[in-house]
Coordinates of C-alpha atoms in Angstrom, one line a residue:
Chain A
M296 CA 39.1 53.1 -21.4
T297 CA 39.3 51.6 -18.0
I298 CA 39.3 47.9 -17.3
Q299 CA 38.0 46.3 -14.1
T300 CA 39.3 43.0 -12.9
V301 CA 36.6 40.6 -11.8
S302 CA 38.9 37.8 -10.9
T303 CA 42.3 36.3 -11.7
N304 CA 43.5 32.8 -11.1
T305 CA 46.9 31.2 -11.8
S306 CA 46.5 28.2 -14.1
Y307 CA 49.0 26.2 -16.1
G308 CA 51.6 28.8 -15.2
G309 CA 49.6 31.7 -16.7
V310 CA 46.7 33.9 -15.6
Q311 CA 43.1 33.2 -16.3
G312 CA 41.4 36.5 -15.8
V313 CA 37.8 37.8 -16.0
Y314 CA 37.3 41.5 -16.7
R315 CA 34.5 44.0 -17.1
H316 CA 34.4 47.2 -19.1
A317 CA 31.9 49.8 -20.3
S318 CA 31.2 49.0 -24.0
A319 CA 30.4 51.9 -26.3
S320 CA 28.9 49.4 -28.8
T321 CA 26.3 47.9 -26.5
G322 CA 25.8 50.8 -24.1
T323 CA 26.3 48.3 -21.2
D324 CA 29.0 46.9 -19.1
M325 CA 30.5 43.8 -20.8
V326 CA 32.4 40.9 -19.1
F327 CA 35.0 38.8 -20.9
S328 CA 37.7 36.3 -20.0
V329 CA 41.3 36.3 -21.1
Y330 CA 43.9 33.6 -20.5
V331 CA 47.5 34.9 -20.8
P332 CA 50.0 32.0 -20.9
P333 CA 53.4 32.2 -19.2
H334 CA 55.6 34.3 -21.5
P335 CA 58.8 36.3 -21.3
D336 CA 58.4 40.0 -20.4
G337 CA 57.8 42.3 -23.3
V338 CA 56.8 39.7 -25.8
K339 CA 53.6 40.1 -27.9
L340 CA 51.6 36.9 -28.2
P341 CA 49.3 35.4 -30.8
V342 CA 45.6 35.5 -29.8
V343 CA 42.8 33.1 -30.3
W344 CA 39.2 34.4 -30.1
Y345 CA 36.5 32.0 -29.0
L346 CA 32.8 32.8 -29.5
S347 CA 30.3 30.9 -27.4
G348 CA 26.9 29.5 -28.2
L349 CA 23.3 30.1 -27.1
T350 CA 22.7 30.6 -23.4
C351 CA 26.5 30.9 -22.7
T352 CA 28.5 33.6 -21.1
H353 CA 32.3 33.8 -21.0
A354 CA 32.2 31.4 -18.1
N355 CA 31.2 28.2 -20.0
V356 CA 34.3 27.8 -22.1
T357 CA 36.5 29.4 -19.4
E358 CA 35.5 26.6 -16.9
K359 CA 34.8 23.7 -19.2
G360 CA 36.7 24.3 -22.5
E361 CA 40.0 22.7 -21.4
F362 CA 42.1 25.1 -23.5
R363 CA 44.6 26.4 -21.0
D364 CA 46.9 23.4 -21.1
T365 CA 47.5 23.8 -24.9
C366 CA 47.5 27.6 -24.8
A367 CA 50.2 27.5 -22.1
E368 CA 52.2 25.1 -24.1
L369 CA 51.9 27.0 -27.4
G370 CA 52.0 30.5 -25.9
M371 CA 48.7 31.8 -27.1
I372 CA 46.3 34.2 -25.5
F373 CA 42.6 32.9 -25.4
I374 CA 39.7 35.4 -25.3
A375 CA 36.1 34.6 -24.6
P376 CA 33.5 37.4 -24.9
D377 CA 30.0 37.2 -23.7
T378 CA 27.1 36.3 -26.1
S379 CA 24.9 39.4 -25.6
P380 CA 24.5 42.6 -23.8
R381 CA 23.1 42.2 -20.3
G382 CA 21.7 44.5 -17.6
E383 CA 18.5 45.9 -16.2
N384 CA 17.7 48.1 -19.1
V385 CA 18.5 45.6 -21.9
P386 CA 15.5 44.1 -23.6
G387 CA 15.3 40.3 -23.7
D388 CA 13.0 38.0 -25.5
P389 CA 9.4 38.7 -24.4
A390 CA 8.8 35.0 -24.2
N391 CA 12.0 34.4 -22.2
A392 CA 13.3 32.0 -24.9
Y393 CA 16.8 30.6 -24.7
D394 CA 17.4 31.4 -28.4
F395 CA 16.8 35.1 -28.7
G396 CA 17.7 38.1 -26.6
L397 CA 19.9 37.6 -23.5
G398 CA 22.6 35.0 -24.2
A399 CA 21.7 35.0 -27.9
G400 CA 23.1 38.1 -29.6
F401 CA 23.9 36.1 -32.7
Y402 CA 26.9 38.4 -33.5
V403 CA 24.9 41.0 -35.4
D404 CA 24.2 44.7 -35.0
A405 CA 20.4 44.8 -34.5
T406 CA 18.5 47.4 -36.5
E407 CA 15.0 46.5 -35.1
A408 CA 13.4 48.1 -32.1
P409 CA 13.8 47.6 -29.1
F410 CA 17.1 45.7 -29.8
A411 CA 19.0 48.2 -31.9
R412 CA 20.3 50.2 -29.0
N413 CA 22.1 47.4 -27.1
Y414 CA 22.3 44.3 -29.4
R415 CA 25.4 45.3 -31.3
M416 CA 27.6 42.2 -30.8
W417 CA 29.1 42.4 -34.3
S418 CA 30.6 45.8 -33.6
Y419 CA 31.6 44.7 -30.1
V420 CA 33.3 41.5 -31.0
A421 CA 34.7 42.4 -34.4
A422 CA 35.8 46.0 -33.7
E423 CA 35.5 47.4 -30.2
L424 CA 36.8 44.5 -28.1
P425 CA 39.9 43.7 -30.3
K426 CA 41.0 47.3 -29.9
F427 CA 40.3 47.3 -26.2
I428 CA 42.2 44.0 -25.7
A429 CA 45.2 45.4 -27.6
E430 CA 45.4 48.3 -25.2
H431 CA 45.4 46.1 -22.1
F432 CA 47.0 42.7 -23.0
P433 CA 50.3 41.7 -24.7
V434 CA 48.7 40.7 -28.0
D435 CA 50.3 40.6 -31.5
R436 CA 47.4 42.0 -33.6
A437 CA 49.1 40.6 -36.7
R438 CA 48.6 37.1 -35.4
Q439 CA 44.9 36.6 -34.6
S440 CA 42.6 33.6 -35.2
I441 CA 39.0 32.8 -34.3
L442 CA 36.9 29.8 -33.5
G443 CA 33.5 29.2 -31.9
H444 CA 30.7 26.8 -31.0
S445 CA 27.2 26.6 -32.5
M446 CA 25.9 30.2 -32.6
G447 CA 29.5 31.2 -31.8
G448 CA 30.7 29.0 -34.7
H449 CA 28.4 31.1 -36.9
G450 CA 30.0 34.2 -35.4
A451 CA 33.5 33.0 -36.0
L452 CA 32.9 31.9 -39.6
T453 CA 31.1 35.1 -40.6
I454 CA 33.6 37.4 -38.9
A455 CA 36.5 35.5 -40.6
L456 CA 34.8 35.6 -44.0
R457 CA 34.4 39.4 -43.7
H458 CA 37.9 40.0 -42.3
P459 CA 40.1 37.4 -44.2
D460 CA 43.2 39.6 -43.8
R461 CA 42.8 39.9 -40.0
Y462 CA 42.4 36.3 -39.0
R463 CA 45.0 33.7 -40.0
A464 CA 42.8 30.8 -39.1
A465 CA 39.1 30.0 -38.4
S466 CA 37.5 26.9 -37.1
A467 CA 34.3 25.8 -35.5
F468 CA 32.6 23.2 -33.3
A469 CA 29.0 22.4 -34.5
P470 CA 28.5 25.8 -36.2
I471 CA 25.2 27.2 -37.5
V472 CA 26.4 27.7 -41.1
A473 CA 23.2 29.0 -42.8
P474 CA 21.1 30.9 -40.3
S475 CA 18.8 32.2 -43.0
Q476 CA 17.7 28.6 -43.6
V477 CA 17.2 27.2 -40.1
P478 CA 14.8 28.0 -37.2
W479 CA 17.3 29.4 -34.7
G480 CA 18.7 31.7 -37.4
I481 CA 15.4 32.8 -38.9
K482 CA 14.1 33.8 -35.5
A483 CA 17.3 35.7 -34.6
L484 CA 17.9 37.4 -37.9
S485 CA 14.3 38.5 -38.3
G486 CA 14.1 39.7 -34.8
Y487 CA 17.3 41.7 -34.9
L488 CA 17.5 42.7 -38.6
G489 CA 13.9 42.7 -39.7
T490 CA 12.2 40.7 -42.4
D491 CA 14.2 42.0 -45.4
K492 CA 16.4 38.9 -46.0
V493 CA 18.9 40.9 -48.1
S494 CA 20.3 42.3 -44.8
W495 CA 20.7 38.7 -43.5
R496 CA 23.2 37.6 -46.1
K497 CA 26.2 39.2 -44.6
H498 CA 25.5 37.3 -41.4
D499 CA 25.1 33.9 -43.0
S500 CA 28.3 32.0 -43.9
V501 CA 26.8 30.1 -46.8
A502 CA 25.3 33.3 -48.3
L503 CA 28.5 35.2 -47.8
I504 CA 30.4 32.6 -49.7
E505 CA 27.8 32.6 -52.4
D506 CA 28.1 36.3 -52.6
G507 CA 31.9 36.1 -53.1
A508 CA 33.5 36.1 -49.6
R509 CA 36.5 33.9 -49.3
F510 CA 38.8 32.5 -46.6
T511 CA 41.9 30.4 -46.8
E512 CA 40.4 27.2 -45.3
F513 CA 38.2 26.0 -42.5
L514 CA 38.3 23.2 -39.9
V515 CA 34.9 22.2 -38.6
D516 CA 34.0 19.4 -36.1
I517 CA 30.4 18.2 -35.6
G518 CA 29.2 15.4 -33.4
A519 CA 27.3 12.8 -35.3
A520 CA 25.0 12.5 -32.3
D521 CA 24.4 16.2 -32.1
P522 CA 20.6 16.7 -31.6
F523 CA 20.7 19.9 -33.6
L524 CA 22.6 18.4 -36.6
T525 CA 19.9 18.1 -39.2
E526 CA 17.5 20.9 -38.3
Q527 CA 19.8 23.8 -37.1
L528 CA 23.4 23.1 -38.1
R529 CA 23.2 21.5 -41.6
P530 CA 26.9 21.3 -42.3
E531 CA 26.2 19.9 -45.8
L532 CA 25.2 23.5 -46.8
L533 CA 28.6 24.8 -45.9
Q534 CA 30.3 21.8 -47.6
A535 CA 28.4 22.6 -50.8
A536 CA 29.2 26.3 -50.7
C537 CA 32.9 25.7 -49.9
S538 CA 33.1 23.1 -52.6
K539 CA 31.6 25.4 -55.2
A540 CA 33.9 28.3 -54.1
N541 CA 37.0 26.2 -53.8
I542 CA 37.5 27.0 -50.1
P543 CA 39.2 24.0 -48.5
L544 CA 37.0 22.7 -45.7
N545 CA 38.0 19.9 -43.4
L546 CA 34.6 18.9 -42.1
R547 CA 34.8 16.0 -39.6
R548 CA 31.8 14.2 -38.3
Q549 CA 32.8 12.8 -34.9
P550 CA 31.0 9.6 -34.1
S551 CA 28.7 9.6 -31.0
Y552 CA 29.6 13.1 -29.9
D553 CA 26.9 15.5 -29.0
H554 CA 26.6 19.3 -28.7
S555 CA 28.1 19.8 -25.3
Y556 CA 31.4 20.9 -23.8
Y557 CA 32.3 17.2 -23.4
F558 CA 32.5 17.2 -27.2
I559 CA 34.2 20.6 -27.5
S560 CA 36.8 19.9 -24.9
T561 CA 37.7 16.6 -26.6
F562 CA 38.8 18.4 -29.8
M563 CA 39.8 21.8 -28.3
A564 CA 43.5 20.9 -28.2
E565 CA 43.5 19.8 -31.9
H566 CA 41.8 23.0 -33.0
L567 CA 44.3 25.1 -31.0
R568 CA 47.3 23.2 -32.5
W569 CA 45.8 23.8 -36.0
H570 CA 45.4 27.5 -35.2
A571 CA 48.9 27.7 -33.8
A572 CA 50.5 26.2 -36.9
R573 CA 48.8 29.0 -38.9
L574 CA 49.6 31.8 -36.4
K575 CA 53.3 31.0 -36.2
A576 CA 53.6 30.8 -40.0
Chain B
M189 CA 20.7 -2.7 -6.7
T190 CA 19.5 -0.6 -9.6
I191 CA 21.3 2.2 -11.2
Q192 CA 19.6 5.1 -12.9
T193 CA 21.4 7.0 -15.7
V194 CA 21.1 10.7 -15.3
S195 CA 23.2 11.6 -18.4
T196 CA 26.0 10.2 -20.6
N197 CA 28.2 12.2 -22.9
T198 CA 30.9 10.9 -25.2
S199 CA 34.2 12.6 -24.3
Y200 CA 37.8 11.8 -25.3
G201 CA 36.6 8.6 -26.9
G202 CA 35.0 7.3 -23.7
V203 CA 31.8 7.9 -21.8
Q204 CA 31.3 10.5 -19.0
G205 CA 28.2 9.4 -17.1
V206 CA 26.2 10.7 -14.2
Y207 CA 24.2 8.1 -12.2
R208 CA 21.8 8.0 -9.3
H209 CA 21.1 5.1 -6.9
A210 CA 19.4 4.5 -3.6
S211 CA 22.0 4.4 -0.9
A212 CA 21.5 2.1 2.1
S213 CA 24.2 4.0 4.0
T214 CA 22.7 7.5 3.8
G215 CA 19.0 6.5 3.4
T216 CA 18.8 8.8 0.4
D217 CA 19.3 8.8 -3.3
M218 CA 23.0 9.6 -4.2
V219 CA 24.4 10.9 -7.4
F220 CA 27.9 10.2 -8.7
S221 CA 29.8 10.5 -11.9
V222 CA 32.0 7.9 -13.6
Y223 CA 34.2 8.4 -16.6
V224 CA 34.9 5.2 -18.5
P225 CA 37.8 5.6 -21.0
P226 CA 37.8 3.8 -24.4
H227 CA 38.8 0.2 -23.8
P228 CA 38.6 -3.2 -25.4
D229 CA 35.5 -5.3 -24.5
G230 CA 35.8 -7.5 -21.5
V231 CA 38.8 -5.7 -20.0
K232 CA 38.8 -4.6 -16.3
L233 CA 40.3 -1.2 -15.7
P234 CA 42.1 0.5 -12.9
V235 CA 40.0 3.0 -11.0
V236 CA 40.8 6.4 -9.5
W237 CA 38.5 7.8 -6.8
Y238 CA 38.2 11.5 -6.5
L239 CA 36.7 13.1 -3.4
S240 CA 35.5 16.7 -3.6
G241 CA 35.7 19.6 -1.2
L242 CA 33.2 21.8 0.7
T243 CA 30.1 23.0 -1.3
C244 CA 30.9 20.6 -4.2
T245 CA 28.8 17.9 -5.8
H246 CA 30.1 15.4 -8.3
A247 CA 29.7 18.1 -11.0
N248 CA 32.5 20.4 -10.1
V249 CA 35.4 18.1 -10.9
T250 CA 33.4 16.4 -13.7
E251 CA 33.0 19.8 -15.5
K252 CA 36.2 21.6 -14.4
G253 CA 38.7 18.9 -13.4
E254 CA 40.3 18.3 -16.8
F255 CA 40.9 14.6 -16.0
R256 CA 39.4 12.9 -19.1
D257 CA 42.2 13.5 -21.5
T258 CA 44.7 11.7 -19.2
C259 CA 42.3 9.0 -18.1
A260 CA 41.5 8.2 -21.7
E261 CA 45.2 8.0 -22.6
L262 CA 46.0 5.9 -19.6
G263 CA 42.9 3.7 -19.5
M264 CA 41.7 4.6 -16.0
I265 CA 38.1 4.9 -14.7
F266 CA 37.5 8.1 -12.7
I267 CA 34.8 8.2 -10.1
A268 CA 33.5 11.4 -8.3
P269 CA 30.9 10.9 -5.5
D270 CA 28.9 13.7 -3.9
T271 CA 30.0 15.3 -0.7
S272 CA 26.9 14.7 1.5
P273 CA 23.5 13.2 1.4
R274 CA 20.8 15.5 0.0
G275 CA 17.1 15.6 -0.1
E276 CA 14.0 17.1 1.5
N277 CA 14.3 15.1 4.8
V278 CA 18.1 15.5 5.2
P279 CA 19.0 17.9 7.9
G280 CA 21.5 20.7 6.9
D281 CA 23.3 23.2 9.0
P282 CA 20.7 25.3 11.0
A283 CA 22.7 28.4 10.1
N284 CA 23.0 27.4 6.4
A285 CA 26.8 27.5 6.6
Y286 CA 28.8 26.3 3.6
D287 CA 31.1 24.2 5.9
F288 CA 28.7 21.9 7.7
G289 CA 25.7 19.8 6.6
L290 CA 24.7 19.8 2.9
G291 CA 27.9 19.7 0.7
A292 CA 30.0 19.2 3.8
G293 CA 29.7 15.5 4.9
F294 CA 33.4 15.4 5.8
Y295 CA 33.6 11.7 5.0
V296 CA 32.6 10.5 8.5
D297 CA 29.7 8.4 9.8
A298 CA 27.9 10.8 12.1
T299 CA 26.9 9.7 15.6
E300 CA 25.2 12.9 16.7
A301 CA 21.5 13.7 16.2
P302 CA 20.0 14.8 13.9
F303 CA 22.8 13.9 11.5
A304 CA 23.4 10.2 12.4
R305 CA 20.7 8.9 10.2
N306 CA 21.9 10.3 6.8
Y307 CA 25.4 11.6 7.2
R308 CA 27.2 8.4 6.7
M309 CA 29.7 9.4 4.0
W310 CA 32.5 7.2 5.4
S311 CA 30.4 4.0 4.9
Y312 CA 29.1 5.3 1.6
V313 CA 32.4 6.2 0.0
A314 CA 34.7 3.6 1.6
A315 CA 32.3 0.6 1.5
E316 CA 28.9 0.9 -0.3
L317 CA 29.8 2.8 -3.4
P318 CA 33.0 0.7 -4.3
K319 CA 30.8 -2.5 -4.1
F320 CA 28.1 -0.9 -6.2
I321 CA 30.6 0.4 -8.8
A322 CA 32.1 -3.0 -9.1
E323 CA 28.7 -4.4 -10.0
H324 CA 28.0 -1.9 -12.7
F325 CA 31.3 -0.8 -14.3
P326 CA 34.4 -2.7 -15.6
V327 CA 36.6 -2.0 -12.7
D328 CA 39.6 -4.0 -11.5
R329 CA 39.1 -3.9 -7.7
A330 CA 42.7 -4.9 -7.2
R331 CA 43.8 -1.7 -8.9
Q332 CA 42.3 1.3 -7.0
S333 CA 43.7 4.6 -6.0
I334 CA 42.3 7.7 -4.4
L335 CA 42.7 11.5 -4.4
G336 CA 40.8 14.5 -3.3
H337 CA 40.7 18.2 -2.8
S338 CA 40.5 20.1 0.5
M339 CA 37.8 18.4 2.6
G340 CA 38.1 15.6 -0.1
G341 CA 41.8 15.5 0.4
H342 CA 41.1 14.9 4.0
G343 CA 38.7 12.1 2.9
A344 CA 41.2 10.6 0.5
L345 CA 44.1 10.5 3.0
T346 CA 42.1 9.1 5.9
I347 CA 40.4 6.5 3.7
A348 CA 43.8 5.5 2.3
L349 CA 45.5 5.4 5.8
R350 CA 42.7 3.1 7.0
H351 CA 42.8 0.9 3.9
P352 CA 46.5 0.7 3.0
D353 CA 46.0 -2.6 1.2
R354 CA 43.1 -1.5 -0.9
Y355 CA 44.5 1.7 -2.5
R356 CA 47.8 1.5 -4.4
A357 CA 48.2 5.3 -4.4
A358 CA 46.8 8.3 -2.6
S359 CA 47.3 12.0 -3.3
A360 CA 45.7 15.3 -2.6
F361 CA 45.2 18.9 -3.7
A362 CA 45.2 21.3 -0.7
P363 CA 44.0 18.8 1.8
I364 CA 42.8 19.4 5.3
V365 CA 45.3 17.2 7.1
A366 CA 44.5 17.7 10.8
P367 CA 40.8 18.5 11.1
S368 CA 41.0 18.2 14.9
Q369 CA 43.2 21.2 15.0
V370 CA 41.6 23.6 12.5
P371 CA 38.2 25.5 12.5
W372 CA 36.6 23.7 9.6
G373 CA 37.4 20.3 11.1
I374 CA 36.6 21.2 14.7
K375 CA 33.1 22.4 13.6
A376 CA 32.5 19.3 11.5
L377 CA 33.8 16.7 13.8
S378 CA 32.1 18.1 16.9
G379 CA 28.9 18.4 15.0
Y380 CA 28.9 15.0 13.5
L381 CA 30.8 13.0 16.1
G382 CA 30.3 14.9 19.3
T383 CA 32.8 16.5 21.7
D384 CA 34.7 13.4 22.7
K385 CA 37.9 14.0 20.7
V386 CA 39.0 10.4 20.9
S387 CA 36.4 9.6 18.2
W388 CA 37.9 12.2 16.0
R389 CA 41.3 10.6 15.8
K390 CA 40.4 8.1 13.2
H391 CA 39.1 10.9 10.9
D392 CA 42.3 13.0 11.2
S393 CA 45.3 12.1 9.0
V394 CA 47.9 13.5 11.3
A395 CA 46.3 11.7 14.4
L396 CA 45.9 8.4 12.4
I397 CA 49.6 8.5 11.6
E398 CA 50.5 9.4 15.2
D399 CA 48.4 6.4 16.2
G400 CA 50.3 4.0 14.0
A401 CA 48.5 4.1 10.6
R402 CA 50.8 3.8 7.6
F403 CA 50.7 4.2 3.8
T404 CA 53.4 3.7 1.2
E405 CA 53.8 7.4 0.2
F406 CA 51.8 10.5 -0.5
L407 CA 51.8 13.2 -3.2
V408 CA 50.3 16.6 -2.0
D409 CA 50.1 19.8 -4.0
I410 CA 49.2 23.1 -2.2
G411 CA 49.0 26.5 -3.7
A412 CA 51.2 29.0 -2.0
A413 CA 48.5 31.6 -2.5
D414 CA 45.7 29.4 -1.1
P415 CA 43.7 31.6 1.3
F416 CA 43.1 28.7 3.6
L417 CA 46.7 27.6 3.8
T418 CA 47.7 28.7 7.3
E419 CA 44.4 28.5 9.1
Q420 CA 42.7 25.4 7.7
L421 CA 45.2 23.3 5.7
R422 CA 48.4 23.5 7.7
P423 CA 50.4 21.1 5.5
E424 CA 53.4 21.4 7.9
L425 CA 51.5 19.2 10.4
L426 CA 51.3 16.4 7.8
Q427 CA 54.9 16.9 6.9
A428 CA 56.0 16.5 10.6
A429 CA 53.8 13.4 11.2
C430 CA 55.0 11.7 7.9
S431 CA 58.6 12.6 8.7
K432 CA 58.4 11.1 12.2
A433 CA 56.6 8.0 10.9
N434 CA 59.0 7.6 7.9
I435 CA 56.1 7.9 5.4
P436 CA 57.5 9.4 2.1
L437 CA 55.6 12.7 1.4
N438 CA 56.2 14.7 -1.7
L439 CA 54.7 18.0 -0.6
R440 CA 54.9 20.6 -3.3
R441 CA 54.1 24.3 -2.6
Q442 CA 53.0 25.7 -6.0
P443 CA 53.9 29.4 -6.3
S444 CA 50.9 31.7 -6.8
Y445 CA 48.2 29.0 -7.1
D446 CA 45.0 29.3 -5.1
H447 CA 42.4 26.9 -3.9
S448 CA 40.3 26.7 -7.1
Y449 CA 39.8 24.3 -9.9
Y450 CA 42.2 26.5 -11.9
F451 CA 44.8 25.1 -9.5
I452 CA 43.5 21.6 -9.4
S453 CA 43.2 21.2 -13.2
T454 CA 46.8 22.4 -13.7
F455 CA 48.2 19.5 -11.7
M456 CA 45.5 16.9 -12.4
A457 CA 47.4 15.2 -15.2
E458 CA 50.5 14.9 -13.1
H459 CA 48.6 13.3 -10.3
L460 CA 46.9 10.9 -12.6
R461 CA 50.2 9.8 -14.2
W462 CA 51.6 9.3 -10.7
H463 CA 48.6 7.2 -9.8
A464 CA 48.9 5.3 -13.1
A465 CA 52.5 4.4 -12.5
R466 CA 51.4 2.8 -9.2
L467 CA 48.3 1.2 -10.5
K468 CA 50.1 -0.6 -13.3
A469 CA 52.8 -1.9 -11.1

């Protein structure tokens, strides 16, 4: 598989790259960013996956995430995929909504027309892209972890819960923890997966835990001033599920923080250090 | 004078704000950003001014500059003005160039029609905005410093050279040091100030130093892979002028870095610590 370099910039002694490739999962070209920290030749590095939220591309966290300083210090590769397929022939939301279609793939493999052909972000992020990255970057596939924001927090937690042996750590900023029970999630899951809610459960962190999925522990930060807190995020549902399943959850409500990258960037270094401690172990 | 809040976001324990006010200098509304770090009530804080480069608004450094972490730690206010007047009645470059007119005020007070009415960024940044900021934010006017990037590096150095008693430190990323001698500067200075090059000298760091202006010392970082290095930036001219005038200049050529915020953000914390050491003295 060929990789096309969109851009590379030296940063914190390493290389922040943006790349494009043809995805078999989505049937489109996909763009992603990779930061490779300074490292000795021939060394394989641990890798942190970051999944973005609604409306984002790879660019939001790449420009505003403030992760390179810590990744350079700790020697970790940081990967940011896009949030949906894009392109002329990719169907979007007929109403041009920000919360469905382009920029809102929700990390599922759609089964409903007209989305089933391209909206296969689960297969892309959890299977195709990790394999592709391993072919082109110096990653140690035995040392991977995952985090995400909002819709991407949902993606990170569900992918971790379904691959507990692959990811050594999972954390989230303001995640959607129970999409089956909140407006964003109900719209997305019904649109991509249809109205049979049984198919939703494997894309819902709370439902996955109820159904027996387990993970070593989670770190979750949520801003107490997040405007989506009570209607869309509902962290108390994850707290209850983790408590019942004996999954350690460090849920921190950060006073006066909102849903933006000003919040994410503030706690990014802490999350990365938490991941690093588990990736080096 | 009234201040309008465009947005505020909690970040690193402080508040990143964006504000709008009516500027008497430019005859337009102007937008700027201010980061106020966490601090005890009633304390006045040192302030760092950041001037941006061509095409930028306050937003570029605010989103991509990675300065809040260090400013929060060191207790410094960080201010980012816009780079030109903007608005329906503000003339831009007739050819819509990126290097003249909107986004390219060059930190001068224009004397040429049709720019003289609005393009008064020197008065705005060096006089009006500092006074306005002092009325609305907890700044210690005795502890100010200034830095900038590219065109904003030019602004920072010339403003410092003409106000050596006001600013306790001045540094730059990839500054234009001799606008009278390079294409960007010749276009801007002739367009704003006319063809009499005598009027250009007080807006040219190298000429100012040749004419007797002095400053305690400068820190300048330039990427060795900056595409504008040899034609537009020409740091060797500043090096020669500082050497002749006995102004200490720490000019660092950073291998493989370019002109982008990936470069700036890498060295932002170092610059801020260098400023802080001089602001606390």
